[in-house]
Coordinates of C-alpha atoms and ligand atoms in Angstrom, one line a residue:
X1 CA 0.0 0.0 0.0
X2 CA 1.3 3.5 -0.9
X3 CA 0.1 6.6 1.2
X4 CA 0.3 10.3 -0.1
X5 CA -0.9 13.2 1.6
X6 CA -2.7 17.2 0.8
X7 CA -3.4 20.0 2.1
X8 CA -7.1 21.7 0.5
X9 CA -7.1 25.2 1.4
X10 CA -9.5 27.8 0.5
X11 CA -7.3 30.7 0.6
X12 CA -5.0 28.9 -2.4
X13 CA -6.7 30.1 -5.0
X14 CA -5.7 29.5 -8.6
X15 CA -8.3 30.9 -10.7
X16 CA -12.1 30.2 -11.1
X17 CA -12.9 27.4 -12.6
X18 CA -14.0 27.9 -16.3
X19 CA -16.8 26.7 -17.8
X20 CA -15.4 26.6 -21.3
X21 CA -13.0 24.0 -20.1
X22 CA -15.6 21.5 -20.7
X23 CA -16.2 22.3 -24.3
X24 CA -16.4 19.6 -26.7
X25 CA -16.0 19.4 -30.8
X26 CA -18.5 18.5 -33.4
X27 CA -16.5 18.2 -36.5
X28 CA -18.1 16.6 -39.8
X29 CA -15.7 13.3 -39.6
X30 CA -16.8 9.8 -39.6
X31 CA -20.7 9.3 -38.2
X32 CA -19.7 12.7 -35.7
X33 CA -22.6 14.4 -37.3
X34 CA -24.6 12.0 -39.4
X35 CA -25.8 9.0 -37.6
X36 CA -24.1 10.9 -34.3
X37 CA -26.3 14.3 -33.3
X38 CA -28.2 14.2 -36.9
X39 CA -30.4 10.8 -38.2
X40 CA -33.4 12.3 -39.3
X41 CA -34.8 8.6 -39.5
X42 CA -33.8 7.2 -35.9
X43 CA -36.9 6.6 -34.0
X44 CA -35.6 9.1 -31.3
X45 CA -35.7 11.8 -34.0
X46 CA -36.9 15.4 -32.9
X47 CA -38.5 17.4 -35.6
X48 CA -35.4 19.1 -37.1
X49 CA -33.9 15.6 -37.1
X50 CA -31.8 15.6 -34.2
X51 CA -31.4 12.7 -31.8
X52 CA -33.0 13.0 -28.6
X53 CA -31.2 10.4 -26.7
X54 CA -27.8 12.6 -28.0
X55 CA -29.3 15.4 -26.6
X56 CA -30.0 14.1 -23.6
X57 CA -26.4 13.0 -23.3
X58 CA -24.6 15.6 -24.7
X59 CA -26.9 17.9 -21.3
X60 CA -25.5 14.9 -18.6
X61 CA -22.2 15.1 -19.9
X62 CA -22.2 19.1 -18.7
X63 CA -20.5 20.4 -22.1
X64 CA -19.9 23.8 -22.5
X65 CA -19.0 24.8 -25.6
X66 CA -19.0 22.6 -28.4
X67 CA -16.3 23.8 -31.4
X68 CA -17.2 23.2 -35.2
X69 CA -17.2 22.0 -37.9
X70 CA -13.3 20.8 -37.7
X71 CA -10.5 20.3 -37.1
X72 CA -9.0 19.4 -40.4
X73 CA -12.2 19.2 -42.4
X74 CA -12.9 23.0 -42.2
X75 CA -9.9 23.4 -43.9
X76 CA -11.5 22.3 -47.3
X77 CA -14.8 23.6 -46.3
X78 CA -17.5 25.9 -47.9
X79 CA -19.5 26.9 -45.4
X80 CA -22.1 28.6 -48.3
X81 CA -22.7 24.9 -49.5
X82 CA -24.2 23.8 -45.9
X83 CA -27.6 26.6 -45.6
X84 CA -30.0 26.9 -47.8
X85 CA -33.1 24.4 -48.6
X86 CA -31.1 21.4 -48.2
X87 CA -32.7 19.7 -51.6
X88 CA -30.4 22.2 -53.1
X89 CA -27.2 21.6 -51.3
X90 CA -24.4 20.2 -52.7
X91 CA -22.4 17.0 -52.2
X92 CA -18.5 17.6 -52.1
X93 CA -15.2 15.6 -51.9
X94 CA -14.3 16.3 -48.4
X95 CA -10.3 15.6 -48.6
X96 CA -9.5 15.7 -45.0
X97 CA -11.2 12.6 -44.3
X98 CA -11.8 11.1 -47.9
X99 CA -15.7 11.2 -47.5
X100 CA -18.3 12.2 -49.4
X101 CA -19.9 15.4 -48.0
X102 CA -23.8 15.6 -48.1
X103 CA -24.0 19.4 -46.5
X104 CA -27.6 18.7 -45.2
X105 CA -26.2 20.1 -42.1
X106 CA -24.6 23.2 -41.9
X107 CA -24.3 26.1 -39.4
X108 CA -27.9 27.1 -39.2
X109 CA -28.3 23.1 -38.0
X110 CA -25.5 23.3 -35.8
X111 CA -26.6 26.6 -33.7
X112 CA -30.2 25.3 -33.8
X113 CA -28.8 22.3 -32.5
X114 CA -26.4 24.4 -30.0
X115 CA -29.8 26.0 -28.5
X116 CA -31.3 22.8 -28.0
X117 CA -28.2 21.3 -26.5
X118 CA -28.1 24.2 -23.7
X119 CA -24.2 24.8 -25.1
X120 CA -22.6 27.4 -26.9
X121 CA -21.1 27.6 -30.3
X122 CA -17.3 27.8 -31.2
X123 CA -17.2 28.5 -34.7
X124 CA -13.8 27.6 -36.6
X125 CA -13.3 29.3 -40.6
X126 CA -11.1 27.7 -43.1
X127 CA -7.9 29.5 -43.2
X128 CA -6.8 26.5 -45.5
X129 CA -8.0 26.9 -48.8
X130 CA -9.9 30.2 -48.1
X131 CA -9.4 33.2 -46.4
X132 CA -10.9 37.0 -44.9
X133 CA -13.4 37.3 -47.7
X134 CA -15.3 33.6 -46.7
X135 CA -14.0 34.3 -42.2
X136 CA -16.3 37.8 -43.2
X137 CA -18.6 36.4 -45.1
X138 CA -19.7 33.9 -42.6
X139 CA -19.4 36.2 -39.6
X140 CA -22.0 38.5 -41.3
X141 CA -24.0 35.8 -41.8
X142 CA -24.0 34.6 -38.6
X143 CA -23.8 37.9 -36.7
X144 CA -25.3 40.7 -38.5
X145 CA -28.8 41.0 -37.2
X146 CA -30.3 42.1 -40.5
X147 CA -30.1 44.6 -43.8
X148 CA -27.3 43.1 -45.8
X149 CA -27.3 40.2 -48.6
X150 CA -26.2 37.9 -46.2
X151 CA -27.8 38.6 -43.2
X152 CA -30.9 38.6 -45.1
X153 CA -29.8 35.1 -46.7
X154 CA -29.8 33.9 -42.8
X155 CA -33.2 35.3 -42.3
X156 CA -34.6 33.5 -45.1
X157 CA -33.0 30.5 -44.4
X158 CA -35.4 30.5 -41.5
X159 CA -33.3 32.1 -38.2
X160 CA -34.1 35.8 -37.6
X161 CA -32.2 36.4 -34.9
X162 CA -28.5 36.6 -35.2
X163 CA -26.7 33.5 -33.9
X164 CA -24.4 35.7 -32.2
X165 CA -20.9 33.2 -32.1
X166 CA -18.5 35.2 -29.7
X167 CA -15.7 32.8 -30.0
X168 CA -13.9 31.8 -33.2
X169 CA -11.0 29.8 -34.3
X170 CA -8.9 31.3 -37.2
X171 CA -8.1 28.1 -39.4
X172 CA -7.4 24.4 -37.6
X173 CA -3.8 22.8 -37.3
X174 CA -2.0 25.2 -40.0
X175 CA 1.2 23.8 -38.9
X176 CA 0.6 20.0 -40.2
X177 CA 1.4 18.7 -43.2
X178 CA -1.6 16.9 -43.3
X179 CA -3.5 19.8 -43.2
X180 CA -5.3 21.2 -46.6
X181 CA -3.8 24.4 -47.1
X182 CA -0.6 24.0 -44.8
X183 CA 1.4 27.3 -43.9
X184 CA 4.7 28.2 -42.5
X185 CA 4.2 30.5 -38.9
X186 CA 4.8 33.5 -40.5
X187 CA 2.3 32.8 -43.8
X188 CA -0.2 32.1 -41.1
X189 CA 0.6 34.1 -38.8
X190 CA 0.1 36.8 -41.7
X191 CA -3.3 35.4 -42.6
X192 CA -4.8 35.1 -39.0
X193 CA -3.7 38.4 -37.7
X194 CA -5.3 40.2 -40.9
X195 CA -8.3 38.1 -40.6
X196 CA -8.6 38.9 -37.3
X197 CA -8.0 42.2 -37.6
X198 CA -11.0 42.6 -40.6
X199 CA -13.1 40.3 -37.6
X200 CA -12.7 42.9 -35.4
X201 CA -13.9 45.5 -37.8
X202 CA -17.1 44.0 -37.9
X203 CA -17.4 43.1 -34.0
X204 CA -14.4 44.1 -31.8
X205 CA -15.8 41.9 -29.0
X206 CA -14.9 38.9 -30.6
X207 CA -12.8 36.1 -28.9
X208 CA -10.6 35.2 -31.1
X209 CA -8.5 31.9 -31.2
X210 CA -4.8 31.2 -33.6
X211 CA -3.8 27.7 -34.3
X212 CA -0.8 27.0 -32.1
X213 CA 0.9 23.4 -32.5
X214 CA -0.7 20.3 -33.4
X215 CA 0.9 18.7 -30.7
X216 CA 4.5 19.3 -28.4
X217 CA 6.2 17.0 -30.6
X218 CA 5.5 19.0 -33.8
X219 CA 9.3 20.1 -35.3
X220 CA 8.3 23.5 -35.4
X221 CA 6.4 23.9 -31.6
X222 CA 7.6 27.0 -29.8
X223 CA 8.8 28.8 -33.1
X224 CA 5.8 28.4 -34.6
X225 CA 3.9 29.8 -31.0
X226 CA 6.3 32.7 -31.2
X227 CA 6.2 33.5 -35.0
X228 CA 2.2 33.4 -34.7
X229 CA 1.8 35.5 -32.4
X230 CA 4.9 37.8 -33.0
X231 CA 2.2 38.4 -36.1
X232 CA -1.2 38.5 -34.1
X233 CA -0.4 39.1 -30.5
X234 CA -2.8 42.5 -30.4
X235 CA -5.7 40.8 -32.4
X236 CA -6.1 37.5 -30.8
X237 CA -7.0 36.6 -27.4
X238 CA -6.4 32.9 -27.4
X239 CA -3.5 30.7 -29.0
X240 CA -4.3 27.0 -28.8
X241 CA -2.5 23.6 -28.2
X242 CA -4.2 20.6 -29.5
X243 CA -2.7 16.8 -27.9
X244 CA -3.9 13.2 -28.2
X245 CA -2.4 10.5 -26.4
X246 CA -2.7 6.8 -26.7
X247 CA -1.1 3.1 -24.7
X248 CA 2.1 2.6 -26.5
X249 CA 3.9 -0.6 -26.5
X250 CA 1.7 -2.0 -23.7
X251 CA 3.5 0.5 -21.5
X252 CA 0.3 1.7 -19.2
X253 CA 2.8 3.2 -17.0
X254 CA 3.6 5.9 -19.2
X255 CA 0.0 6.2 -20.5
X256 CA -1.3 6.8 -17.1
X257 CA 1.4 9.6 -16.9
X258 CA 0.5 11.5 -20.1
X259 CA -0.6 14.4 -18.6
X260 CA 3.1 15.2 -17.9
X261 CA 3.4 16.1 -21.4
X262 CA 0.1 17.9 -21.2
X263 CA 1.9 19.9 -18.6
X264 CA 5.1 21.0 -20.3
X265 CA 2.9 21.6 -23.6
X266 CA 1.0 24.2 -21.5
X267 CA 3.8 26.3 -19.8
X268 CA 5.9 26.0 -22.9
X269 CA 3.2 27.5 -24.7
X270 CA 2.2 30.3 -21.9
X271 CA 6.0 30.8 -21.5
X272 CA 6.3 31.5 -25.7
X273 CA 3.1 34.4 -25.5
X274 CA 4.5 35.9 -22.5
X275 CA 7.9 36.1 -24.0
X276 CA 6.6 37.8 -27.6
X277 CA 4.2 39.8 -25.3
X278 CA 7.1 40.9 -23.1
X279 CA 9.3 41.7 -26.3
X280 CA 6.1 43.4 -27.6
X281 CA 5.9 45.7 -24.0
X282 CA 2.4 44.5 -24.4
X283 CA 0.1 44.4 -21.1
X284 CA -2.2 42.1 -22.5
X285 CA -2.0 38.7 -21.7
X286 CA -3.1 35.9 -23.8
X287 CA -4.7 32.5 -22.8
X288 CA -4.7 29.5 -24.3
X289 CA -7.6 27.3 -25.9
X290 CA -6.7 23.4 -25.4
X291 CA -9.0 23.2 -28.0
X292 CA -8.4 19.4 -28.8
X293 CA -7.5 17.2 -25.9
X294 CA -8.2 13.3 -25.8
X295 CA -7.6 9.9 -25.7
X296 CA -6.9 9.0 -29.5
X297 CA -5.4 5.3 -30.8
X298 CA -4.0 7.4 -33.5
X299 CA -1.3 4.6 -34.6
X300 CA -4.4 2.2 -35.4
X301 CA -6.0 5.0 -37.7
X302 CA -3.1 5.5 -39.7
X303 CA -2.0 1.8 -39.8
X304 CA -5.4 1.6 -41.4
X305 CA -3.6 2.6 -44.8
X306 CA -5.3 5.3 -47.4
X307 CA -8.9 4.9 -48.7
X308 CA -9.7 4.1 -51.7
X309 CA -13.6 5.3 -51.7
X310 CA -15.6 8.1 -51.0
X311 CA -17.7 7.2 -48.6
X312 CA -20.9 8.9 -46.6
X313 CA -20.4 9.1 -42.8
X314 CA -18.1 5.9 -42.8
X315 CA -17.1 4.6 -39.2
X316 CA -13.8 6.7 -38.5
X317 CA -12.0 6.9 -35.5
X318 CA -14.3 4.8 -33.2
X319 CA -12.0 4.1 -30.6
X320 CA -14.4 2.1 -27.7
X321 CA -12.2 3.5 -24.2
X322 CA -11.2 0.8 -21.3
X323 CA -11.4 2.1 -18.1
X324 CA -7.6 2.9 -17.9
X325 CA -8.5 5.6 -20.8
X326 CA -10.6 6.8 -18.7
X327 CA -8.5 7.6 -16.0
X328 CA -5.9 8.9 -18.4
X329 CA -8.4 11.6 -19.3
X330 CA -9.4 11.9 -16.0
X331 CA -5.7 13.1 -15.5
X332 CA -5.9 15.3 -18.5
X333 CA -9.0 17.4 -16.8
X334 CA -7.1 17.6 -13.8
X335 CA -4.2 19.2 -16.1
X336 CA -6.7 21.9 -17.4
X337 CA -8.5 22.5 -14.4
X338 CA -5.1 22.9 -12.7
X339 CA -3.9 25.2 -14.8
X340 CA -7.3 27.7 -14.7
X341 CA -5.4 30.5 -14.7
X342 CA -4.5 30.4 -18.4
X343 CA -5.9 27.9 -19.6
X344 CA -9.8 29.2 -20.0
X345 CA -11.0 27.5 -22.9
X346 CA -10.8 23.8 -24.0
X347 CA -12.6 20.5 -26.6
X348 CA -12.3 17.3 -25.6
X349 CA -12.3 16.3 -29.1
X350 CA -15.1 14.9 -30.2
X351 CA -18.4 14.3 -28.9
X352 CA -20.2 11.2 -30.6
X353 CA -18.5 8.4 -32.3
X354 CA -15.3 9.7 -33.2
X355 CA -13.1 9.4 -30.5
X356 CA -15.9 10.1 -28.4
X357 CA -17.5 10.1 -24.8
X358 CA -20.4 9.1 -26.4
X359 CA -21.5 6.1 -29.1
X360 CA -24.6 5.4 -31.3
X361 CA -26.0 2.5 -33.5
X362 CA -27.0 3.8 -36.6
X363 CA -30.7 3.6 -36.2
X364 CA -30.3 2.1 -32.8
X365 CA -28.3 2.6 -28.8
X366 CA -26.5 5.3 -27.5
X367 CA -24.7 4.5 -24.6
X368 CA -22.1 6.2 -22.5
X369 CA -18.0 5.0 -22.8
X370 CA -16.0 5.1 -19.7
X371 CA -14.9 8.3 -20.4
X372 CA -18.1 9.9 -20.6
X373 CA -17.8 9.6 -16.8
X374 CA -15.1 11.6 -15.3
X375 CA -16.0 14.6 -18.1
X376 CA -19.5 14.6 -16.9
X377 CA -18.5 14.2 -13.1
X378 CA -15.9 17.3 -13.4
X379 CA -18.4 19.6 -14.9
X380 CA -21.3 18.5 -12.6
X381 CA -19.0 18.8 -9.2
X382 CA -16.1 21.7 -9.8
X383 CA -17.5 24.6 -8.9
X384 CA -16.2 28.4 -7.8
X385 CA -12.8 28.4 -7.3
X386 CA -9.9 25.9 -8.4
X387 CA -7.9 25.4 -5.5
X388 CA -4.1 24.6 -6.0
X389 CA -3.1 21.2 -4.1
X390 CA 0.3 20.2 -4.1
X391 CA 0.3 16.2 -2.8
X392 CA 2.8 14.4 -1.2
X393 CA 3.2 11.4 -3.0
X394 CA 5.3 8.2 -4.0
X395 CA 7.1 8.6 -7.2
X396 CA 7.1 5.6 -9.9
X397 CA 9.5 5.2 -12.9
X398 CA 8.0 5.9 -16.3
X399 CA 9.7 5.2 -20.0
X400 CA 8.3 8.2 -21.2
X401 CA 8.4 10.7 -18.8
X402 CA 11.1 9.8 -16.1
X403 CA 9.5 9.6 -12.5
X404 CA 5.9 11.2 -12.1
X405 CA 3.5 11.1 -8.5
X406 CA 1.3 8.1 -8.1
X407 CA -1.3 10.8 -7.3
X408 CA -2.8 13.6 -9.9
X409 CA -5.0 16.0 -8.3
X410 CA -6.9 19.2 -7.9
X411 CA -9.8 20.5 -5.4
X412 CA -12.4 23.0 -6.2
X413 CA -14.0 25.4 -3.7
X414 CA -17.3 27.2 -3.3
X415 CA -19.7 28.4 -1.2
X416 CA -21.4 24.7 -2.0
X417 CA -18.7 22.6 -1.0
X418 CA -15.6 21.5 -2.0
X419 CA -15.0 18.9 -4.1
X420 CA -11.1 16.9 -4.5
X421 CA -10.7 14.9 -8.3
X422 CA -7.7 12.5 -7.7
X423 CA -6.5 10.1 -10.0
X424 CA -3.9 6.9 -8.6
X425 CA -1.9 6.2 -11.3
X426 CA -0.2 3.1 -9.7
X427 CA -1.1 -0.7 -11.3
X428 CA -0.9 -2.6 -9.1
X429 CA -1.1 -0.8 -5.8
X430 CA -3.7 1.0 -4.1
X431 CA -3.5 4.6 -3.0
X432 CA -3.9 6.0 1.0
X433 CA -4.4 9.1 0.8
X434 CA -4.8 11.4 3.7
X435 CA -6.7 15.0 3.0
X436 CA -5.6 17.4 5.6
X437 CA -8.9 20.2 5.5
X438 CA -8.1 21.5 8.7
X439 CA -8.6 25.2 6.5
X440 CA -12.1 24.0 5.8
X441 CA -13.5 23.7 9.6
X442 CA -15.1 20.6 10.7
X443 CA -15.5 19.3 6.9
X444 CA -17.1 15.7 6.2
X445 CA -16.6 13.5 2.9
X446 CA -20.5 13.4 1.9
X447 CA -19.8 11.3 -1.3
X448 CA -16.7 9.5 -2.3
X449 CA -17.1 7.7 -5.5
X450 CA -14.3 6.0 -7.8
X451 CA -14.0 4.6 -11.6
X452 CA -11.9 1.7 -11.4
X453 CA -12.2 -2.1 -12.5
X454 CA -9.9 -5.4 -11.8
X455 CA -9.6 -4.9 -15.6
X456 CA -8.5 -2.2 -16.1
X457 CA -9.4 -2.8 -20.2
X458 CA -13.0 -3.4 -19.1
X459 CA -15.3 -1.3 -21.5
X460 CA -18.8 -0.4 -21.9
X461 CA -20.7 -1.7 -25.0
X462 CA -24.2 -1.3 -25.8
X463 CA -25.2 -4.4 -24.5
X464 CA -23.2 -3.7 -21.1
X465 CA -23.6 0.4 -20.9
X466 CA -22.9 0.1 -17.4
X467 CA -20.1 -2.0 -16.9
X468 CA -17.8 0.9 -15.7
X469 CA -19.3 3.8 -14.0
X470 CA -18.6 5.7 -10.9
X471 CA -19.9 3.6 -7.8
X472 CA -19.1 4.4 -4.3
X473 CA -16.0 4.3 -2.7
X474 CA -16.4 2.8 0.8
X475 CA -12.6 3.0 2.1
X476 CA -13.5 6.4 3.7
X477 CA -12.8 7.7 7.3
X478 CA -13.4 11.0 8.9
X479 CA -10.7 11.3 11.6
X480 CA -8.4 11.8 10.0
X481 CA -9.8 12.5 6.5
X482 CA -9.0 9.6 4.7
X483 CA -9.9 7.8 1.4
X484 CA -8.2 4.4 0.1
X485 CA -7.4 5.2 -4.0
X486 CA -8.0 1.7 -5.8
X487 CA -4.8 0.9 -8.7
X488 CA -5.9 3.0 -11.9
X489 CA -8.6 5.1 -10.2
X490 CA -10.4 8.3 -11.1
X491 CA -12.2 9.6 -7.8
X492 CA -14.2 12.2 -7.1
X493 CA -14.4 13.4 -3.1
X494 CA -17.0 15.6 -1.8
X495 CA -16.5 17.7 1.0
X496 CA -19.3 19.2 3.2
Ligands
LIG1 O1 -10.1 15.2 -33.9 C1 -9.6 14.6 -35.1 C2 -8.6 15.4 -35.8 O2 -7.4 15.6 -35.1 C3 -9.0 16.8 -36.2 O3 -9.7 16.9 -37.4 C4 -7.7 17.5 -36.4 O4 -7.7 18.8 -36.1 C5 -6.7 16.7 -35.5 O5 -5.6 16.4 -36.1

């Protein structure tokens, strides 16, 4: 048995929590869309063709935001061909995916949808093969209230209020190679700062997101951060950092671990703006959008070779998560919500089916994965402020990222209660760990609950939805606070 230790303290405040940080993506990949939030012949269809029990989901999960429509798909797109009677919409080659684009929805669908959903849009234009002309085009479309040719189209399309996006992504991944459209940092950085710039002319109240680095192993990370932004510091208010991670090698050690990298990507990247804003003497401070985070088997995808068809909606990236995925994310939220100060805006990416919290049958289920659970349970239970913990814990040996704590953790505080989210990366061993809330007054666990399994690549199905879930946790004591972590845990720990 291992035992670590913390201290929870109201008066250590980091920032308050944000609710963007549980933002989620919608992009038009695989059945993400079609057969995913839209299947206007499912049984559980709602009069625009929606999927009630995806609804209802999407609403338990606690989602935020929800960013769209890609990722690397909006770099090819034309968002003109998706409103509009949809009898007269066209199909299109969509090369980021090698699918065959039916448009029948499109961004009047997706804000509808977004209404419905209780969530707000995050609205990304293609900086890939398109630029300011099609970012202002859209804008008015969706903004304007009324008066102009394309306001107007928007009215007659059927929505007479304005949709009024606030936040928007200039372009997706700009520095991969896979990416339609690819730049260097300063052709982008070009691009986005003047599209931002003729944005702002048209709302200066924008929020404003540039692509930062597909990942912090990309050959160009930190130049390409500073290049960006060297270019569109004063016109953008977010830079993002987009990371998937994935069980290499059998080495579930590491896995476990990943938020390490999540970590370093983050204070690199915060580290890079402040330095260009510092070189800049600019006060303004900019914040990063982890607008693409997850659990993604990436090496089986592209082991999958090149397609040869052009499908509609074919299955793509349908990873089904084990339970030790889901404590991998569990770690990644703890990552995001630790780091609250800067990091205010984040996409698990995606939402339904592709790489997803949440599956569907085609005509059929939907059901939960395991790591529907600690999303929804971290946007249900932080609340007010996030409280900085710093746990005293057992180090183990990892391939990847040298020695890392057993423990992960971070507390948030309100007026409500406070509520501790703890992951125990060990295998093998279970976790003591001893909560010191002497700073809290007479404080009581009220719920304790864990995610864990004896295997720990248990998943959910449609047949077994429930097989992993968050059940009660009944290693508890009160004097001293003190709650036993099973091996690969996530845990959630009221306080009252
Ligand atoms: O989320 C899947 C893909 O991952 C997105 O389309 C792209 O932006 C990223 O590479």
């Amino acid at each position: 048995m291992h035992e670590a230790h913390l201290t929870i303290d109201p008066a250590f405040q980091v920032a308050p929590v944000r609710r963007r940080t549980f933002g989620t993506f919608i992009e038009h990949l695989g059945r993400c869309v079609y057969t995913g939030v839209y299947e206007p012949s499912h049984p559980a269809a709602d009069e625009d063709g929606f999927r009630r029990d995806v609804l209802s989901l999407t609403r338990e999960l606690g989602v935020s935001t929800v960013r769209y429509p890609g990722g690397n798909f909006v770099s090819g797109y034309r968002w003109e061909d998706g409103v509009g009677p949809v009898s007269g919409r066209p199909r299109r080659l969509d090369l980021a995916w090698h699918s065959t684009e039916t448009n029948e929805v499109g961004v009047d669908e997706f804000v509808r949808w977004c209404r419905k959903a209780g969530v707000e849009p995050m609205m990304a234009v293609n900086l890939g093969t398109r630029g300011i002309t099609e970012a202002l085009d859209l804008l008015e479309y969706c903004n304007h209230p009324a008066g102009t040719a394309l306001s107007d189209r928007r009215v007659a399309n059927g929505t007479a209020e304005p949709h009024g996006i606030r936040i928007w992504c200039l372009g997706n991944e700009m520095d991969g190679p896979w990416q339609t459209g690819h730049k260097t940092a300063r052709e982008y950085g070009r691009l986005a700062a003047e599209t931002a710039r003729a944005m702002r002319m048209v709302d200066p109240g924008l929020e404003l997101v540039a692509c930062g680095s597909s990942g912090s192993s990309m050959p160009t990370f930190g130049a390409w951060e500073a290049t960006v932004l060297e270019e569109a510091y004063d016109v953008v208010d977010y830079i993002s950092c987009h990371a998937y991670y994935e069980e290499k090698n059998g080495d579930l050690g590491s896995f476990l671990a990943c938020s390490t990298d999540m970590e370093y990507f983050i204070s690199s990247v915060v580290a890079t703006a402040d330095h260009v804003g510092a070189r800049l003497r600019s006060r303004k401070r900019i914040d990063v959008s982890f607008d693409e985070w997850n659990v993604w088997y990436l090496s089986r995808f592209q082991q999958a070779g090149p397609r040869e068809d052009w499908p509609i909606a074919p299955p793509l990236l349908e990873d089904h998560y084990h339970l030790a995925d889901a404590v991998a994310l569990g770690g990644l939220l703890i990552t995001l919500l630790r780091n609250s100060d800067r990091v205010t805006a984040a996409s698990l990416a995606q939402l339904v089916n592709v790489i997803a919290p949440i599956m569907t049958e085609p005509g059929g289920r939907a059901w939960r994965q395991t790591t529907f659970h600690p999303f929804a349970q971290a946007s249900r239970y932080a609340a007010g402020d996030v409280l900085r913990v710093e746990p005293v814990s057992p180090l183990y040996e990892t391939a990847e990222y040298g020695e890392v704590p057993l423990l992960h953790a971070v507390a948030t505080h309100s007026e409500e209660g406070t509520t501790l989210f703890a992951v125990n990366r060990s295998t093998d061993r279970p976790l003591s760990l001893v909560i010191d809330a002497r700073a809290l007054g007479d404080a009581r666990i009220v719920e304790a609950t864990t995610l864990t399994d004896p295997d720990v690549y248990a998943r959910n199905t449609a047949d077994a939805p429930g097989r992993i879930a968050p059940r009660p946790n009944p290693d508890i004591e009160h004097d001293p606070l003190h709650v036993l972590l099973p091996p690969v845990s996530w845990n959630v720990i009221r306080l009252g």
